[in-house]
PDB file of C-alpha atoms and ligand atoms in Angstrom:
ATOM      1  CA  MET A  18      63.606  33.562 -87.361  1.00 89.00           C
ATOM      2  CA  LYS A  19      62.996  30.261 -89.078  1.00 95.00           C
ATOM      3  CA  LEU A  20      64.962  29.393 -92.217  1.00 97.00           C
ATOM      4  CA  ILE A  21      62.403  28.209 -94.757  1.00 96.00           C
ATOM      5  CA  ASN A  22      64.425  28.085 -97.964  1.00 95.00           C
ATOM      6  CA  LYS A  23      68.134  27.988 -98.640  1.00 95.00           C
ATOM      7  CA  GLY A  24      68.480  28.884-102.303  1.00 92.00           C
ATOM      8  CA  LYS A  25      71.605  28.979-104.407  1.00 92.00           C
ATOM      9  CA  VAL A  26      72.140  32.621-103.557  1.00 94.00           C
ATOM     10  CA  LYS A  27      69.562  33.820-101.040  1.00 96.00           C
ATOM     11  CA  ASP A  28      68.211  32.435 -97.787  1.00 98.00           C
ATOM     12  CA  VAL A  29      64.587  33.016 -96.913  1.00 98.00           C
ATOM     13  CA  TYR A  30      63.436  33.300 -93.287  1.00 98.00           C
ATOM     14  CA  GLU A  31      59.972  33.479 -91.848  1.00 96.00           C
ATOM     15  CA  THR A  32      59.477  36.126 -89.180  1.00 93.00           C
ATOM     16  CA  ASP A  33      55.763  35.884 -88.523  1.00 89.00           C
ATOM     17  CA  ARG A  34      52.683  34.872 -90.470  1.00 90.00           C
ATOM     18  CA  ASP A  35      52.749  37.914 -92.732  1.00 95.00           C
ATOM     19  CA  THR A  36      56.377  38.625 -93.503  1.00 97.00           C
ATOM     20  CA  LEU A  37      59.553  37.030 -94.778  1.00 98.00           C
ATOM     21  CA  ILE A  38      63.184  38.095 -94.656  1.00 98.00           C
ATOM     22  CA  PHE A  39      65.379  37.631 -97.715  1.00 98.00           C
ATOM     23  CA  ALA A  40      69.080  37.365 -96.865  1.00 98.00           C
ATOM     24  CA  PHE A  41      71.283  37.884 -99.913  1.00 98.00           C
ATOM     25  CA  SER A  42      74.540  35.988 -99.580  1.00 98.00           C
ATOM     26  CA  ASP A  43      77.940  36.466-101.191  1.00 98.00           C
ATOM     27  CA  ARG A  44      77.611  33.036-102.842  1.00 97.00           C
ATOM     28  CA  VAL A  45      78.071  32.790-106.581  1.00 95.00           C
ATOM     29  CA  SER A  46      76.927  30.007-108.876  1.00 92.00           C
ATOM     30  CA  ALA A  47      77.885  28.991-112.394  1.00 89.00           C
ATOM     31  CA  PHE A  48      76.569  26.142-114.515  1.00 87.00           C
ATOM     32  CA  ASP A  49      74.081  25.553-111.658  1.00 86.00           C
ATOM     33  CA  VAL A  50      76.839  24.825-109.160  1.00 90.00           C
ATOM     34  CA  VAL A  51      77.437  27.031-106.112  1.00 95.00           C
ATOM     35  CA  LEU A  52      81.147  27.797-105.757  1.00 96.00           C
ATOM     36  CA  LYS A  53      82.976  27.733-102.433  1.00 96.00           C
ATOM     37  CA  ASP A  54      84.452  31.206-102.422  1.00 97.00           C
ATOM     38  CA  PRO A  55      82.276  34.121-101.377  1.00 97.00           C
ATOM     39  CA  ILE A  56      82.387  37.214-103.610  1.00 97.00           C
ATOM     40  CA  PRO A  57      82.953  40.257-101.394  1.00 98.00           C
ATOM     41  CA  PHE A  58      79.978  42.676-101.351  1.00 98.00           C
ATOM     42  CA  LYS A  59      77.854  40.519-103.662  1.00 97.00           C
ATOM     43  CA  GLY A  60      75.077  40.072-101.081  1.00 98.00           C
ATOM     44  CA  LYS A  61      75.057  43.799-100.372  1.00 98.00           C
ATOM     45  CA  ILE A  62      74.892  44.573-104.096  1.00 98.00           C
ATOM     46  CA  LEU A  63      71.987  42.166-104.692  1.00 98.00           C
ATOM     47  CA  CYS A  64      70.228  43.772-101.739  1.00 98.00           C
ATOM     48  CA  ASP A  65      70.950  47.282-103.093  1.00 98.00           C
ATOM     49  CA  PHE A  66      69.578  46.210-106.484  1.00 98.00           C
ATOM     50  CA  ALA A  67      66.404  44.736-104.935  1.00 98.00           C
ATOM     51  CA  VAL A  68      65.747  47.927-102.953  1.00 98.00           C
ATOM     52  CA  TYR A  69      66.487  50.078-106.011  1.00 98.00           C
ATOM     53  CA  TRP A  70      64.046  48.227-108.296  1.00 98.00           C
ATOM     54  CA  PHE A  71      61.249  47.753-105.785  1.00 98.00           C
ATOM     55  CA  GLU A  72      61.303  51.454-104.963  1.00 98.00           C
ATOM     56  CA  LYS A  73      61.675  52.549-108.569  1.00 97.00           C
ATOM     57  CA  LEU A  74      59.256  50.325-110.474  1.00 97.00           C
ATOM     58  CA  LYS A  75      55.701  51.503-110.752  1.00 96.00           C
ATOM     59  CA  VAL A  76      54.041  48.237-109.848  1.00 97.00           C
ATOM     60  CA  GLN A  77      52.587  46.870-106.608  1.00 97.00           C
ATOM     61  CA  ASN A  78      55.320  44.763-105.050  1.00 98.00           C
ATOM     62  CA  HIS A  79      56.043  42.821-101.880  1.00 98.00           C
ATOM     63  CA  PHE A  80      58.889  45.010-100.572  1.00 98.00           C
ATOM     64  CA  ILE A  81      58.353  46.347 -97.050  1.00 98.00           C
ATOM     65  CA  LYS A  82      61.746  47.615 -95.895  1.00 98.00           C
ATOM     66  CA  ARG A  83      65.452  47.072 -95.778  1.00 98.00           C
ATOM     67  CA  VAL A  84      66.560  45.375 -92.579  1.00 98.00           C
ATOM     68  CA  ASN A  85      70.353  45.674 -92.795  1.00 98.00           C
ATOM     69  CA  THR A  86      73.268  45.434 -95.235  1.00 98.00           C
ATOM     70  CA  ASN A  87      72.058  42.320 -96.997  1.00 98.00           C
ATOM     71  CA  MET A  88      68.476  41.708 -95.839  1.00 98.00           C
ATOM     72  CA  ILE A  89      65.048  42.937 -96.861  1.00 98.00           C
ATOM     73  CA  GLU A  90      61.644  42.326 -95.350  1.00 98.00           C
ATOM     74  CA  VAL A  91      58.826  41.404 -97.720  1.00 98.00           C
ATOM     75  CA  LYS A  92      55.142  40.617 -97.523  1.00 98.00           C
ATOM     76  CA  LYS A  93      54.566  36.878 -97.411  1.00 98.00           C
ATOM     77  CA  LEU A  94      52.478  35.784-100.381  1.00 98.00           C
ATOM     78  CA  ASN A  95      50.990  32.701-101.945  1.00 98.00           C
ATOM     79  CA  MET A  96      53.269  32.416-104.922  1.00 97.00           C
ATOM     80  CA  ILE A  97      51.825  31.931-108.386  1.00 98.00           C
ATOM     81  CA  PRO A  98      53.673  28.830-109.630  1.00 97.00           C
ATOM     82  CA  LEU A  99      55.087  30.464-112.757  1.00 98.00           C
ATOM     83  CA  GLU A 100      58.334  32.101-113.736  1.00 97.00           C
ATOM     84  CA  ILE A 101      57.335  34.989-115.947  1.00 98.00           C
ATOM     85  CA  ILE A 102      60.079  35.455-118.498  1.00 97.00           C
ATOM     86  CA  ILE A 103      60.025  38.359-120.913  1.00 98.00           C
ATOM     87  CA  ARG A 104      62.483  38.124-123.755  1.00 98.00           C
ATOM     88  CA  GLN A 105      63.729  40.570-126.308  1.00 98.00           C
ATOM     89  CA  PHE A 106      66.392  38.404-127.938  1.00 98.00           C
ATOM     90  CA  LEU A 107      66.524  34.850-129.278  1.00 97.00           C
ATOM     91  CA  TYR A 108      68.938  33.469-126.705  1.00 95.00           C
ATOM     92  CA  GLY A 109      69.550  30.792-124.091  1.00 91.00           C
ATOM     93  CA  SER A 110      66.837  28.168-123.836  1.00 92.00           C
ATOM     94  CA  LEU A 111      64.628  30.041-126.329  1.00 95.00           C
ATOM     95  CA  TYR A 112      67.329  29.696-128.984  1.00 95.00           C
ATOM     96  CA  GLN A 113      67.633  25.984-128.194  1.00 94.00           C
ATOM     97  CA  ARG A 114      63.856  25.597-128.554  1.00 95.00           C
ATOM     98  CA  TYR A 115      64.049  27.447-131.874  1.00 96.00           C
ATOM     99  CA  ILE A 116      66.723  25.058-133.158  1.00 95.00           C
ATOM    100  CA  ASP A 117      64.644  22.103-131.947  1.00 94.00           C
ATOM    101  CA  LYS A 118      61.489  23.641-133.528  1.00 93.00           C
ATOM    102  CA  GLN A 119      59.831  23.595-130.112  1.00 93.00           C
ATOM    103  CA  ILE A 120      58.588  27.145-129.647  1.00 94.00           C
ATOM    104  CA  HIS A 121      54.903  27.490-128.796  1.00 94.00           C
ATOM    105  CA  ILE A 122      54.149  31.102-127.956  1.00 94.00           C
ATOM    106  CA  SER A 123      50.807  32.648-128.900  1.00 86.00           C
ATOM    107  CA  ASN A 124      51.037  34.883-131.956  1.00 86.00           C
ATOM    108  CA  PHE A 125      54.699  34.072-132.514  1.00 91.00           C
ATOM    109  CA  ASP A 126      54.698  30.502-133.795  1.00 89.00           C
ATOM    110  CA  LYS A 127      54.592  31.703-137.410  1.00 89.00           C
ATOM    111  CA  TYR A 128      57.281  34.263-136.790  1.00 92.00           C
ATOM    112  CA  PHE A 129      59.715  31.624-135.566  1.00 92.00           C
ATOM    113  CA  MET A 130      58.704  29.073-138.179  1.00 87.00           C
ATOM    114  CA  ASN A 131      59.187  31.090-141.312  1.00 81.00           C
ATOM    115  CA  ARG A 132      62.521  32.713-140.713  1.00 89.00           C
ATOM    116  CA  ASP A 133      66.140  31.813-140.582  1.00 93.00           C
ATOM    117  CA  LEU A 134      67.110  33.512-137.347  1.00 96.00           C
ATOM    118  CA  LYS A 135      70.546  33.700-135.809  1.00 97.00           C
ATOM    119  CA  MET A 136      71.495  33.208-132.187  1.00 97.00           C
ATOM    120  CA  ALA A 137      70.955  36.418-130.177  1.00 97.00           C
ATOM    121  CA  ALA A 138      68.738  37.941-132.919  1.00 98.00           C
ATOM    122  CA  ARG A 139      66.554  40.786-131.679  1.00 98.00           C
ATOM    123  CA  LEU A 140      62.876  39.802-131.565  1.00 97.00           C
ATOM    124  CA  PRO A 141      60.251  42.033-133.212  1.00 95.00           C
ATOM    125  CA  GLN A 142      58.877  42.942-129.773  1.00 96.00           C
ATOM    126  CA  PRO A 143      59.252  41.692-126.188  1.00 97.00           C
ATOM    127  CA  ILE A 144      57.571  38.333-125.780  1.00 97.00           C
ATOM    128  CA  PHE A 145      55.829  36.758-122.798  1.00 98.00           C
ATOM    129  CA  ASP A 146      57.415  33.316-122.320  1.00 97.00           C
ATOM    130  CA  PRO A 147      56.444  31.823-118.931  1.00 98.00           C
ATOM    131  CA  THR A 148      57.592  28.517-117.480  1.00 97.00           C
ATOM    132  CA  THR A 149      56.277  26.346-114.697  1.00 96.00           C
ATOM    133  CA  LYS A 150      58.214  26.586-111.435  1.00 91.00           C
ATOM    134  CA  SER A 151      59.849  23.354-110.471  1.00 80.00           C
ATOM    135  CA  SER A 152      62.894  22.457-108.453  1.00 73.00           C
ATOM    136  CA  LEU A 153      64.129  20.104-111.166  1.00 72.00           C
ATOM    137  CA  HIS A 154      63.846  22.145-114.290  1.00 78.00           C
ATOM    138  CA  ASP A 155      61.413  24.739-115.529  1.00 82.00           C
ATOM    139  CA  VAL A 156      59.207  23.832-118.471  1.00 94.00           C
ATOM    140  CA  PRO A 157      57.735  26.400-120.892  1.00 96.00           C
ATOM    141  CA  ILE A 158      53.975  26.752-120.614  1.00 97.00           C
ATOM    142  CA  THR A 159      51.544  28.452-123.008  1.00 97.00           C
ATOM    143  CA  GLU A 160      48.813  30.944-122.117  1.00 97.00           C
ATOM    144  CA  GLN A 161      46.208  28.339-123.108  1.00 97.00           C
ATOM    145  CA  GLU A 162      47.752  25.776-120.741  1.00 97.00           C
ATOM    146  CA  ILE A 163      47.864  28.296-117.875  1.00 98.00           C
ATOM    147  CA  LEU A 164      44.102  28.762-118.286  1.00 98.00           C
ATOM    148  CA  LYS A 165      43.303  25.121-118.915  1.00 98.00           C
ATOM    149  CA  GLU A 166      45.264  23.981-115.873  1.00 97.00           C
ATOM    150  CA  ASN A 167      43.517  26.647-113.760  1.00 97.00           C
ATOM    151  CA  ILE A 168      46.792  28.227-112.697  1.00 97.00           C
ATOM    152  CA  LEU A 169      45.243  31.643-113.372  1.00 98.00           C
ATOM    153  CA  SER A 170      41.865  32.979-114.386  1.00 98.00           C
ATOM    154  CA  GLU A 171      41.599  34.891-117.647  1.00 98.00           C
ATOM    155  CA  PRO A 172      41.549  38.353-116.010  1.00 98.00           C
ATOM    156  CA  ASP A 173      44.481  37.430-113.749  1.00 98.00           C
ATOM    157  CA  LEU A 174      46.502  36.168-116.705  1.00 98.00           C
ATOM    158  CA  SER A 175      45.798  39.402-118.595  1.00 98.00           C
ATOM    159  CA  PHE A 176      46.813  41.373-115.525  1.00 98.00           C
ATOM    160  CA  LEU A 177      50.067  39.418-115.249  1.00 98.00           C
ATOM    161  CA  ILE A 178      50.929  39.855-118.923  1.00 98.00           C
ATOM    162  CA  ASP A 179      50.166  43.528-118.729  1.00 98.00           C
ATOM    163  CA  SER A 180      52.120  44.142-115.479  1.00 98.00           C
ATOM    164  CA  SER A 181      55.144  42.113-116.509  1.00 98.00           C
ATOM    165  CA  MET A 182      55.323  43.924-119.871  1.00 98.00           C
ATOM    166  CA  LYS A 183      55.088  47.285-118.103  1.00 98.00           C
ATOM    167  CA  VAL A 184      57.828  46.340-115.650  1.00 98.00           C
ATOM    168  CA  PHE A 185      59.939  44.966-118.491  1.00 98.00           C
ATOM    169  CA  ASN A 186      59.630  48.296-120.316  1.00 98.00           C
ATOM    170  CA  GLN A 187      60.625  50.265-117.229  1.00 98.00           C
ATOM    171  CA  VAL A 188      63.690  48.091-116.560  1.00 98.00           C
ATOM    172  CA  ASN A 189      64.537  48.146-120.254  1.00 98.00           C
ATOM    173  CA  SER A 190      64.484  51.898-120.412  1.00 98.00           C
ATOM    174  CA  ILE A 191      66.752  52.216-117.357  1.00 98.00           C
ATOM    175  CA  VAL A 192      69.378  49.667-118.448  1.00 98.00           C
ATOM    176  CA  SER A 193      69.265  50.997-121.975  1.00 98.00           C
ATOM    177  CA  LYS A 194      70.193  54.515-120.793  1.00 98.00           C
ATOM    178  CA  ALA A 195      73.194  52.865-119.103  1.00 97.00           C
ATOM    179  CA  GLY A 196      74.332  51.363-122.422  1.00 97.00           C
ATOM    180  CA  PHE A 197      73.017  47.839-121.937  1.00 97.00           C
ATOM    181  CA  LEU A 198      70.678  45.630-123.928  1.00 97.00           C
ATOM    182  CA  LEU A 199      68.151  43.777-121.799  1.00 97.00           C
ATOM    183  CA  ALA A 200      68.109  40.270-123.290  1.00 97.00           C
ATOM    184  CA  ASP A 201      65.606  38.779-120.874  1.00 96.00           C
ATOM    185  CA  ILE A 202      64.267  39.051-117.355  1.00 97.00           C
ATOM    186  CA  LYS A 203      62.409  36.792-114.944  1.00 97.00           C
ATOM    187  CA  PHE A 204      59.619  37.891-112.633  1.00 98.00           C
ATOM    188  CA  GLU A 205      57.644  36.053-109.983  1.00 98.00           C
ATOM    189  CA  PHE A 206      54.285  37.169-108.667  1.00 98.00           C
ATOM    190  CA  GLY A 207      52.296  36.193-105.606  1.00 98.00           C
ATOM    191  CA  ARG A 208      48.903  36.805-104.120  1.00 98.00           C
ATOM    192  CA  ASP A 209      48.158  38.350-100.741  1.00 97.00           C
ATOM    193  CA  PRO A 210      46.010  35.715 -98.999  1.00 95.00           C
ATOM    194  CA  LYS A 211      44.098  38.481 -97.188  1.00 94.00           C
ATOM    195  CA  ASN A 212      42.699  40.317-100.200  1.00 95.00           C
ATOM    196  CA  ASN A 213      43.799  38.306-103.254  1.00 95.00           C
ATOM    197  CA  VAL A 214      45.773  41.248-104.626  1.00 97.00           C
ATOM    198  CA  ILE A 215      48.643  40.218-106.926  1.00 98.00           C
ATOM    199  CA  TYR A 216      52.086  41.644-106.144  1.00 98.00           C
ATOM    200  CA  LEU A 217      55.427  41.505-107.916  1.00 98.00           C
ATOM    201  CA  ALA A 218      57.590  39.312-105.630  1.00 98.00           C
ATOM    202  CA  ASP A 219      60.936  37.522-105.346  1.00 98.00           C
ATOM    203  CA  SER A 220      63.824  39.742-106.355  1.00 98.00           C
ATOM    204  CA  ILE A 221      65.211  41.715-109.271  1.00 98.00           C
ATOM    205  CA  GLY A 222      68.931  41.800-109.853  1.00 96.00           C
ATOM    206  CA  PRO A 223      71.712  40.311-111.970  1.00 93.00           C
ATOM    207  CA  ASP A 224      70.503  36.780-111.178  1.00 90.00           C
ATOM    208  CA  GLU A 225      67.099  37.595-112.673  1.00 95.00           C
ATOM    209  CA  PHE A 226      68.076  39.563-115.777  1.00 95.00           C
ATOM    210  CA  ARG A 227      70.567  39.148-118.586  1.00 94.00           C
ATOM    211  CA  VAL A 228      72.168  42.335-119.873  1.00 96.00           C
ATOM    212  CA  TRP A 229      74.768  42.787-122.586  1.00 96.00           C
ATOM    213  CA  ASP A 230      76.957  45.781-123.163  1.00 95.00           C
ATOM    214  CA  LYS A 231      75.644  47.472-126.335  1.00 97.00           C
ATOM    215  CA  ASN A 232      79.201  47.831-127.620  1.00 96.00           C
ATOM    216  CA  ASP A 233      79.867  44.091-127.359  1.00 94.00           C
ATOM    217  CA  TYR A 234      76.621  42.896-128.936  1.00 97.00           C
ATOM    218  CA  GLU A 235      76.982  40.854-132.098  1.00 97.00           C
ATOM    219  CA  GLU A 236      74.239  38.721-133.620  1.00 97.00           C
ATOM    220  CA  GLY A 237      75.026  35.064-134.361  1.00 97.00           C
ATOM    221  CA  LYS A 238      77.319  34.502-131.396  1.00 95.00           C
ATOM    222  CA  VAL A 239      77.413  33.635-127.728  1.00 93.00           C
ATOM    223  CA  GLN A 240      77.256  37.047-126.010  1.00 93.00           C
ATOM    224  CA  LYS A 241      79.559  38.252-123.266  1.00 88.00           C
ATOM    225  CA  SER A 242      77.728  38.130-119.971  1.00 84.00           C
ATOM    226  CA  TYR A 243      78.441  41.461-118.329  1.00 82.00           C
ATOM    227  CA  ASP A 244      78.696  40.167-114.783  1.00 82.00           C
ATOM    228  CA  LYS A 245      79.773  36.525-114.860  1.00 86.00           C
ATOM    229  CA  GLN A 246      81.745  36.143-118.073  1.00 84.00           C
ATOM    230  CA  ILE A 247      85.174  36.121-116.454  1.00 92.00           C
ATOM    231  CA  LEU A 248      84.023  33.400-114.082  1.00 94.00           C
ATOM    232  CA  ARG A 249      82.545  31.297-116.889  1.00 90.00           C
ATOM    233  CA  ASP A 250      85.682  31.745-119.011  1.00 91.00           C
ATOM    234  CA  TRP A 251      87.926  30.706-116.137  1.00 95.00           C
ATOM    235  CA  LEU A 252      85.778  27.672-115.350  1.00 95.00           C
ATOM    236  CA  ASN A 253      85.876  26.724-119.029  1.00 92.00           C
ATOM    237  CA  GLU A 254      89.637  27.104-119.300  1.00 94.00           C
ATOM    238  CA  THR A 255      90.302  25.081-116.161  1.00 95.00           C
ATOM    239  CA  GLY A 256      88.083  22.276-117.446  1.00 95.00           C
ATOM    240  CA  PHE A 257      85.490  22.720-114.684  1.00 94.00           C
ATOM    241  CA  LYS A 258      82.574  23.054-117.083  1.00 91.00           C
ATOM    242  CA  ALA A 259      83.506  19.829-118.845  1.00 93.00           C
ATOM    243  CA  ALA A 260      83.988  18.112-115.482  1.00 94.00           C
ATOM    244  CA  VAL A 261      80.540  19.266-114.317  1.00 93.00           C
ATOM    245  CA  GLU A 262      78.942  17.899-117.463  1.00 92.00           C
ATOM    246  CA  GLU A 263      80.752  14.605-117.045  1.00 94.00           C
ATOM    247  CA  SER A 264      79.805  14.297-113.359  1.00 93.00           C
ATOM    248  CA  ARG A 265      76.176  15.009-114.218  1.00 91.00           C
ATOM    249  CA  ALA A 266      76.145  12.383-116.955  1.00 93.00           C
ATOM    250  CA  LYS A 267      77.809   9.795-114.706  1.00 95.00           C
ATOM    251  CA  HIS A 268      76.027  10.902-111.505  1.00 94.00           C
ATOM    252  CA  THR A 269      79.329  11.312-109.704  1.00 94.00           C
ATOM    253  CA  GLU A 270      80.246  14.031-107.216  1.00 94.00           C
ATOM    254  CA  ILE A 271      81.269  17.411-108.622  1.00 92.00           C
ATOM    255  CA  LYS A 272      84.671  18.650-107.426  1.00 92.00           C
ATOM    256  CA  ILE A 273      84.440  22.386-106.847  1.00 94.00           C
ATOM    257  CA  PRO A 274      87.625  24.369-107.555  1.00 94.00           C
ATOM    258  CA  GLU A 275      88.993  27.205-105.453  1.00 96.00           C
ATOM    259  CA  LEU A 276      88.882  30.519-107.288  1.00 97.00           C
ATOM    260  CA  PRO A 277      92.082  32.564-107.623  1.00 97.00           C
ATOM    261  CA  GLN A 278      92.132  35.739-105.534  1.00 97.00           C
ATOM    262  CA  ASN A 279      92.376  38.091-108.512  1.00 96.00           C
ATOM    263  CA  LEU A 280      89.314  36.480-110.134  1.00 96.00           C
ATOM    264  CA  ILE A 281      87.356  36.963-106.910  1.00 97.00           C
ATOM    265  CA  SER A 282      88.235  40.669-106.794  1.00 96.00           C
ATOM    266  CA  GLN A 283      87.452  41.111-110.497  1.00 95.00           C
ATOM    267  CA  LEU A 284      84.037  39.525-109.983  1.00 95.00           C
ATOM    268  CA  SER A 285      83.349  41.758-107.018  1.00 96.00           C
ATOM    269  CA  GLU A 286      84.355  44.837-109.009  1.00 95.00           C
ATOM    270  CA  GLY A 287      82.176  43.651-111.913  1.00 93.00           C
ATOM    271  CA  TYR A 288      79.071  43.515-109.730  1.00 95.00           C
ATOM    272  CA  ILE A 289      79.845  46.937-108.276  1.00 96.00           C
ATOM    273  CA  SER A 290      80.337  48.429-111.713  1.00 94.00           C
ATOM    274  CA  ALA A 291      77.090  46.897-113.042  1.00 95.00           C
ATOM    275  CA  TYR A 292      75.241  48.349-110.045  1.00 97.00           C
ATOM    276  CA  GLU A 293      76.764  51.790-110.490  1.00 98.00           C
ATOM    277  CA  ARG A 294      76.244  51.893-114.255  1.00 97.00           C
ATOM    278  CA  ILE A 295      72.640  50.734-114.138  1.00 98.00           C
ATOM    279  CA  THR A 296      71.416  52.747-111.166  1.00 98.00           C
ATOM    280  CA  GLY A 297      73.667  55.778-111.567  1.00 98.00           C
ATOM    281  CA  LEU A 298      74.270  55.526-107.796  1.00 98.00           C
ATOM    282  CA  GLU A 299      77.581  55.218-106.031  1.00 98.00           C
ATOM    283  CA  PHE A 300      78.167  51.853-104.353  1.00 98.00           C
ATOM    284  CA  LYS A 301      78.916  52.072-100.637  1.00 97.00           C
ATOM    285  CA  ASP A 302      80.103  49.070 -98.629  1.00 93.00           C
ATOM    286  CA  LYS A 303      77.955  50.128 -95.670  1.00 93.00           C
ATOM    287  CA  ILE A 304      74.362  51.324 -95.471  1.00 90.00           C
TER     288      ILE A 304
HETATM  289  N1  ADP B  11      56.759  37.400-101.139  1.00 80.25           N
HETATM  290  C1  ADP B  11      56.975  36.079-101.165  1.00 80.25           C
HETATM  291  N2  ADP B  11      56.249  35.244-100.391  1.00 80.25           N
HETATM  292  C2  ADP B  11      56.471  33.909-100.390  1.00 80.25           C
HETATM  293  N3  ADP B  11      57.421  33.310-101.153  1.00 80.25           N
HETATM  294  C3  ADP B  11      58.184  34.095-101.941  1.00 80.25           C
HETATM  295  C4  ADP B  11      58.000  35.513-102.001  1.00 80.25           C
HETATM  296  N4  ADP B  11      58.879  36.019-102.903  1.00 80.25           N
HETATM  297  C5  ADP B  11      59.582  34.965-103.392  1.00 80.25           C
HETATM  298  N5  ADP B  11      59.178  33.810-102.819  1.00 80.25           N
HETATM  299  C6  ADP B  11      59.693  32.445-103.050  1.00 80.25           C
HETATM  300  O1  ADP B  11      60.827  32.294-102.211  1.00 80.25           O
HETATM  301  C7  ADP B  11      61.758  31.394-102.817  1.00 80.25           C
HETATM  302  C8  ADP B  11      63.115  32.046-102.907  1.00 80.25           C
HETATM  303  O2  ADP B  11      63.992  31.088-103.273  1.00 80.25           O
HETATM  304  P1  ADP B  11      65.382  31.457-103.922  1.00 80.25           P
HETATM  305  O3  ADP B  11      66.247  32.016-102.885  1.00 80.25           O
HETATM  306  O4  ADP B  11      65.159  32.259-105.157  1.00 80.25           O
HETATM  307  O5  ADP B  11      65.958  30.067-104.268  1.00 80.25           O
HETATM  308  P2  ADP B  11      65.519  29.007-105.327  1.00 80.25           P
HETATM  309  O6  ADP B  11      64.744  29.742-106.390  1.00 80.25           O
HETATM  310  O7  ADP B  11      66.845  28.479-105.795  1.00 80.25           O
HETATM  311  O8  ADP B  11      64.702  28.048-104.505  1.00 80.25           O
HETATM  312  C9  ADP B  11      61.205  31.063-104.190  1.00 80.25           C
HETATM  313  O9  ADP B  11      60.550  29.824-104.126  1.00 80.25           O
HETATM  314  C10 ADP B  11      60.203  32.190-104.432  1.00 80.25           C
HETATM  315  O10 ADP B  11      59.158  31.783-105.290  1.00 80.25           O
HETATM  316 MG1   MG B  12      64.763  31.706-107.161  1.00 80.25          MG
END
């Protein structure tokens, strides 16, 4: 197997011309930095999540089979160079764009212009907010630009909007029954070079969606991230976040701290509990 991409969390291998293997690791990242300590069972949980969603969602997807504890085999596709983000709350980079008066989303420009909205406000309906895919940083792109730049034809764009909204609604209904709000989710799609059919690709798990516990939700504030909050809080308290920002500004090397053992176990338990709550399945450490 040839390693073709080592991501922050997963490693992608090529097996033959038609298939890829995704290996989910126990690595964890925060503020775009991969930490040194592995989180026990995280790779298995991400793999369990991927299998759960690809089998559950009623949309053509690239999943072929599970290979082992932390690997899946998928159909190799020509990826559409977009990150399809569907959002239900004014949060993260969308909130920043709102503050900067830089939102350009068909049919919603007026909505964002004429209101005084708070951080984490619920949007009137889920919105389609794609970005380009780049290794540096993703840039929002409008439907008009997607067509003008020939990234997709009009029917393919309609298909993508329609499929991603349908998948969003299915995920939303499942996490909502588990007591979570689905703030946003990212999808990637690719095309089968043999027949041009578009499939849902990449993965779906806590690195792709943002969920908040319904009981903790409060408009106007930074929300508690269900899975990584304790890590972010700890990194804030120990000054790591500030140090990362400083290193980035000065282009110096980032010193990565060692995580305390109890934080590592809490993180591991957090991922397990998110998996169990959302899927209603019991987590097992073996397959
Ligand atoms: N079925 C597929 N065929 C080909 N490439 C895929 C498929 N599914 C996902 N990919 C691509 O594989 C890569 C996975 O990388 P990932 O582990 O997410 O790390 P990163 O996004 O940090 O590069 C992404 O570029 C994604 O677009
Ligand atoms: Mg990725």
